[in-house]
Short mmCIF file of C-alpha atoms in Angstrom, two decimals:
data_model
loop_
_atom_site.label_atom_id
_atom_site.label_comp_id
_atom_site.label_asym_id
_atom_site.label_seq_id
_atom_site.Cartn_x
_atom_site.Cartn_y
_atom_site.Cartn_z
CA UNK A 24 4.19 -8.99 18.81
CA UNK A 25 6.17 -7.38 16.20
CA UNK A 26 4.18 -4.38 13.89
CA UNK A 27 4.11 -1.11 12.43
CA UNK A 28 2.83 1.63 14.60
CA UNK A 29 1.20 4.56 13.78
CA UNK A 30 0.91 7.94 15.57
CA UNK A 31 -2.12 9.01 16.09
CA UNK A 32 -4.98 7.39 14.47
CA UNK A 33 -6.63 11.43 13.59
CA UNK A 34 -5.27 14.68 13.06
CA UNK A 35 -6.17 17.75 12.88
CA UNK A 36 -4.00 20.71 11.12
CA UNK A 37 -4.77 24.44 10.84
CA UNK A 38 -3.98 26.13 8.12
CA UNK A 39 -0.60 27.14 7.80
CA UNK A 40 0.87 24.53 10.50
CA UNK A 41 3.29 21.87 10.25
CA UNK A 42 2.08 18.63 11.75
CA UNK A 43 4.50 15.45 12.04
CA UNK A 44 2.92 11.89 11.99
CA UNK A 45 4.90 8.96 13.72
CA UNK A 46 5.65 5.97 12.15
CA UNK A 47 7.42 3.47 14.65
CA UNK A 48 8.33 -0.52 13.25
CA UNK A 49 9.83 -3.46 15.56
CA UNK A 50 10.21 -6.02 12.84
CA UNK A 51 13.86 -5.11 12.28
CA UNK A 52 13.04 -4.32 8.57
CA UNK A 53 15.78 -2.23 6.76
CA UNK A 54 13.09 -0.35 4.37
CA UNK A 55 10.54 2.15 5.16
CA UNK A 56 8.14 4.19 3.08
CA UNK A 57 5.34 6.97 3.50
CA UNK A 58 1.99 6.69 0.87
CA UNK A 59 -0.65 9.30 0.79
CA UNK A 60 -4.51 8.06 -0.06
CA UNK A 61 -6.84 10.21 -1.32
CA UNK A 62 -11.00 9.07 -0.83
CA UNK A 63 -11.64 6.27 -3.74
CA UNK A 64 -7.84 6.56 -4.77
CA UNK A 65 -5.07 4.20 -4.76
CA UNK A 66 -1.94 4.73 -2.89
CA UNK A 67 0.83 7.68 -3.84
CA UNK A 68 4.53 6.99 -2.63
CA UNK A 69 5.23 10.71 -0.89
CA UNK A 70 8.79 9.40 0.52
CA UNK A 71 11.00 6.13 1.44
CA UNK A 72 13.81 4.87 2.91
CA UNK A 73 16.20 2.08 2.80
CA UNK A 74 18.45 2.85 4.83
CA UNK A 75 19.07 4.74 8.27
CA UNK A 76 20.23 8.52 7.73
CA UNK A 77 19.31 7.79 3.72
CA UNK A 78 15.56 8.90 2.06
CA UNK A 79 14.53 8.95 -1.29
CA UNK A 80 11.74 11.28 -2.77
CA UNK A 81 8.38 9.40 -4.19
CA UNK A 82 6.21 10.95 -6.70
CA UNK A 83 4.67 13.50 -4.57
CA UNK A 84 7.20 14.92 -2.30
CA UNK A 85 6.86 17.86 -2.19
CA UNK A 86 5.37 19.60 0.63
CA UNK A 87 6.49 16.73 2.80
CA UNK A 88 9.68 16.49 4.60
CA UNK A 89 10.93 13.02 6.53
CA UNK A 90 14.38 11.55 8.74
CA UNK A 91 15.42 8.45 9.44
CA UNK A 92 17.55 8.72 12.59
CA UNK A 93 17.03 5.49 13.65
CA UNK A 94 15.80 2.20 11.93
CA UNK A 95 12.81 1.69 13.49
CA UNK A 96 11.40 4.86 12.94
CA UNK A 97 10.14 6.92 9.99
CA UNK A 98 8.50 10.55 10.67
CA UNK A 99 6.52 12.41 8.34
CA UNK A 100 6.25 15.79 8.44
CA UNK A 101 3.26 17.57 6.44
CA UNK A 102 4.51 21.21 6.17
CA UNK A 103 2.70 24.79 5.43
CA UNK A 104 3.95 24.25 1.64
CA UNK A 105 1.51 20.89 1.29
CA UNK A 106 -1.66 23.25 -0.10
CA UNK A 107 -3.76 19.87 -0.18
CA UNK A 108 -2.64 17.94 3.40
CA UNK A 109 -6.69 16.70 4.04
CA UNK A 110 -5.92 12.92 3.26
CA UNK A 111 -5.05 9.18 4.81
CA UNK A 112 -1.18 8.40 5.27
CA UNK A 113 -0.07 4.73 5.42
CA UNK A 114 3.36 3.87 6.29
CA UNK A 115 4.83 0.44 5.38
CA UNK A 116 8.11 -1.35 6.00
CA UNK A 117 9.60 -4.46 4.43
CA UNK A 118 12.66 -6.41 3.98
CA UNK A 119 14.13 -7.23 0.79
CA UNK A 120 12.47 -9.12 -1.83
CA UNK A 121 9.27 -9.05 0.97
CA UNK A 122 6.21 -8.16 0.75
CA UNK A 123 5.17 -4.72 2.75
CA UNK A 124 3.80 -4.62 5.98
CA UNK A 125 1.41 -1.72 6.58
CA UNK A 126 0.38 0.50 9.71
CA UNK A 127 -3.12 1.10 10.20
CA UNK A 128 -3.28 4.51 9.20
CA UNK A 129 -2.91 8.29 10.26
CA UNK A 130 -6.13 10.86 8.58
CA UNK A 131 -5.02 14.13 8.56
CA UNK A 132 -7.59 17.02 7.90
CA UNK A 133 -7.14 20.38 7.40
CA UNK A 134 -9.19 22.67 9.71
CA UNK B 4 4.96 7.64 -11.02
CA UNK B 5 4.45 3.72 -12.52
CA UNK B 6 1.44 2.21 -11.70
CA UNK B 7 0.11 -1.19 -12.27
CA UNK B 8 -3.83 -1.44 -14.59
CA UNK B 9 -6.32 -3.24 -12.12
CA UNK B 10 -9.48 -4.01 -13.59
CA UNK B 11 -12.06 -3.75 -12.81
CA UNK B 12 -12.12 -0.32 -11.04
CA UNK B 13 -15.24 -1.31 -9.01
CA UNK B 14 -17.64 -3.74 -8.46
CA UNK B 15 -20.98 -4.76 -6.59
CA UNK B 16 -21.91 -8.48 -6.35
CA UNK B 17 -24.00 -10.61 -4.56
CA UNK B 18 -23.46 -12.38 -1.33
CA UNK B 19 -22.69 -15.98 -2.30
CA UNK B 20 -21.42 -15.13 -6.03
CA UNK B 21 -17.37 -15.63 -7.06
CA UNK B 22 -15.29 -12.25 -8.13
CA UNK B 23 -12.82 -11.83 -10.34
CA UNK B 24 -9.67 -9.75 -10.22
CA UNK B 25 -6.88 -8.68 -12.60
CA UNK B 26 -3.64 -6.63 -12.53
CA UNK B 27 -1.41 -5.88 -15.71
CA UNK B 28 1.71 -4.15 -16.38
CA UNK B 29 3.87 -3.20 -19.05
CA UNK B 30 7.09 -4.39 -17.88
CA UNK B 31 7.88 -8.09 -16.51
CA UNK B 32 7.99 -8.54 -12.58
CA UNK B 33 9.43 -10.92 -10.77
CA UNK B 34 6.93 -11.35 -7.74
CA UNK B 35 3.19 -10.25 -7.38
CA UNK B 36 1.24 -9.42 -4.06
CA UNK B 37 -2.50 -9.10 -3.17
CA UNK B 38 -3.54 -6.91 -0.79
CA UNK B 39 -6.80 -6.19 1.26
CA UNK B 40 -7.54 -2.64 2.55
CA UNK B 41 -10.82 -2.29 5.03
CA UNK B 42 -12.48 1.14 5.11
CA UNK B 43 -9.82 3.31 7.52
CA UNK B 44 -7.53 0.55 7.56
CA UNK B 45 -3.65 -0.31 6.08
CA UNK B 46 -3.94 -2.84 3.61
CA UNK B 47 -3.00 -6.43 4.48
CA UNK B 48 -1.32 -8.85 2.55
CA UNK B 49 -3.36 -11.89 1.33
CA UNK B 50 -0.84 -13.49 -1.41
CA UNK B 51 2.30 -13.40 -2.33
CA UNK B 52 3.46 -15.05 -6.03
CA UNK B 53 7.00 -15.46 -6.81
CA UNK B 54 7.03 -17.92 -10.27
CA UNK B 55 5.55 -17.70 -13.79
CA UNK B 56 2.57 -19.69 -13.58
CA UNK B 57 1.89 -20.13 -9.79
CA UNK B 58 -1.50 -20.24 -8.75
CA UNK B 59 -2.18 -20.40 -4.29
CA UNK B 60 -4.82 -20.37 -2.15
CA UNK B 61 -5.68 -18.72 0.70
CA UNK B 62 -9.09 -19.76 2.20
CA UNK B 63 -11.61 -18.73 -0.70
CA UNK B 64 -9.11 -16.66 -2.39
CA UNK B 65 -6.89 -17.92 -5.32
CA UNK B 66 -4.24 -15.90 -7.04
CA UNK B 67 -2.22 -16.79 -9.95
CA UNK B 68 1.04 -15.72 -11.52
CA UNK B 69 0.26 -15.13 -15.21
CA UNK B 70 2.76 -17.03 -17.98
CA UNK B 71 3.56 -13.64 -19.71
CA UNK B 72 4.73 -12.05 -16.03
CA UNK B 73 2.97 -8.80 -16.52
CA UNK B 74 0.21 -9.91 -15.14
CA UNK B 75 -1.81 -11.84 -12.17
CA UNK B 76 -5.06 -12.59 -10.86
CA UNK B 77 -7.21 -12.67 -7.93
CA UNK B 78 -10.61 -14.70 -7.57
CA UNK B 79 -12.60 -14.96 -4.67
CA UNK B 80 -15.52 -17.90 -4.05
CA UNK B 81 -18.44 -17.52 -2.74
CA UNK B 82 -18.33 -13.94 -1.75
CA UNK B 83 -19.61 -12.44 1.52
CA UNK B 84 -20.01 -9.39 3.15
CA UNK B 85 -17.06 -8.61 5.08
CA UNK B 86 -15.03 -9.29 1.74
CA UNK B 87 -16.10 -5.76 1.06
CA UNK B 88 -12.83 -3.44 0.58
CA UNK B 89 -10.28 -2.74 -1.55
CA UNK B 90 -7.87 -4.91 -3.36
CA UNK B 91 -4.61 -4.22 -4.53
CA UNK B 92 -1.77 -5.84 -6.35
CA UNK B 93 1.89 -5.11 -5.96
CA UNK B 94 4.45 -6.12 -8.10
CA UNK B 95 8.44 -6.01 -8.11
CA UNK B 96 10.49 -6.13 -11.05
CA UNK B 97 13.82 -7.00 -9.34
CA UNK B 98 14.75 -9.61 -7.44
CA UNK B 99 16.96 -8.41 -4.42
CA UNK B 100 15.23 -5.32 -4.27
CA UNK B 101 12.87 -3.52 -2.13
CA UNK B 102 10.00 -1.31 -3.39
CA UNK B 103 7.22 -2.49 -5.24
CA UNK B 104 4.42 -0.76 -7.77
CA UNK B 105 1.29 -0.74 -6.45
CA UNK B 106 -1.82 -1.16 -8.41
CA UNK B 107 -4.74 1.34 -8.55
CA UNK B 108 -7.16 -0.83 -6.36
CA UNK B 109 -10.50 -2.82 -7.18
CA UNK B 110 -12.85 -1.62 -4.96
CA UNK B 111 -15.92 -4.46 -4.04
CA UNK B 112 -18.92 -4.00 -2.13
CA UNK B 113 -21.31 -7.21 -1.74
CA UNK B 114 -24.53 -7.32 -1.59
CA UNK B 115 -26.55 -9.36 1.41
#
């Protein structure tokens, strides 16, 4: 069956640590993308892709670092410099003119 | 960043009663999703609108591409308790291209 994986399900970051969550797609699409969501809040584009060894920063990039080696998969990394990192991280894919297809979610919280 | 106006913010209804959804933007798009997210879950997408005008179905839920383009609509019949969530709308203002502008999310909670 053809998804969008994500790696794990909970994390959990000390202070001052960088943590990487995996984002892994089998659908073939060409466009990937990294949203963080904060409790009652809508969804905040942190980084995406469109093509392989190409990123583009979203609206809240910073602290966040990514690579896309390979189509199929996305990493995010959540680095020392994110001051706020406790939050739910969706990653999506699509192909053009598509709708998004989502993974089921990574929470990250800060311990 | 752009986001799309969803109103309203938040809702409880009763089990059994219809809801009402909308989405508006300033600028015109070309195609409109609805999404569903379930507590701790990625959203999932319910409908997808691609002409001025178009209204679909999908079980008890009906969407509808507004005339103007900068904006759509979601109702769902005869509510019940797992429709609990949150609902977004997407919408892309280029054809050909990839990302979309998510809405800031209806959240409903029925009522048995």
């Amino acid at each position: 069956d053809g998804g969008i994986t994500q790696s794990p399900k909970y994390l959990f970051r000390k202070e001052g640590q960088n943590v990487t969550l995996s984002c892994e797609q089998n659908l073939n699409h060409d466009a990937m993308y990294w949203y963080r969501q904060d409790p009652g809040q809508g969804l905040r584009l942190i980084y995406y892709s469109q093509i392989v060894n190409d990123f583009q920063k979203g609206d809240i990039a910073e602290g966040y670092s990514v690579s896309r080696e390979k189509k199929e998969s996305f990493p995010l990394t959540v680095t020392s410099a994110q001051k706020n990192p406790t939050a739910f991280y969706l990653c999506a894919s699509n192909q053009v003119s598509y709708g998004y297809t989502f993974g089921s979610g990574t929470r990250l919280t800060v311990v | 960043g752009q986001q799309l106006n969803q109103s309203p913010q938040s809702m409880f209804i009763q089990e059994g009663e219809d809801v009402s959804m909308n989405c508006t933007s300033s600028s015109i798009f070309n195609t409109w999703l609805w999404y569903k997210q379930d507590p701790g879950e990625g959203p999932v997408l319910l409908i997808a609108l691609y002409k001025a005008g178009e209204l679909t179905s999908n079980g008890r839920l009906t969407a509808q591409f507004g005339i103007t383009r900068k904006d759509s609509f979601l109702n769902i019949s005869a509510s019940i308790p797992s429709d609990v969530g949150i609902y977004f709308c997407a919408g892309q203002g280029l054809s050909g291209t990839y990302k979309y502008i998510f809405g800031t999310g209806t959240r409903l909670k029925v009522l048995a």
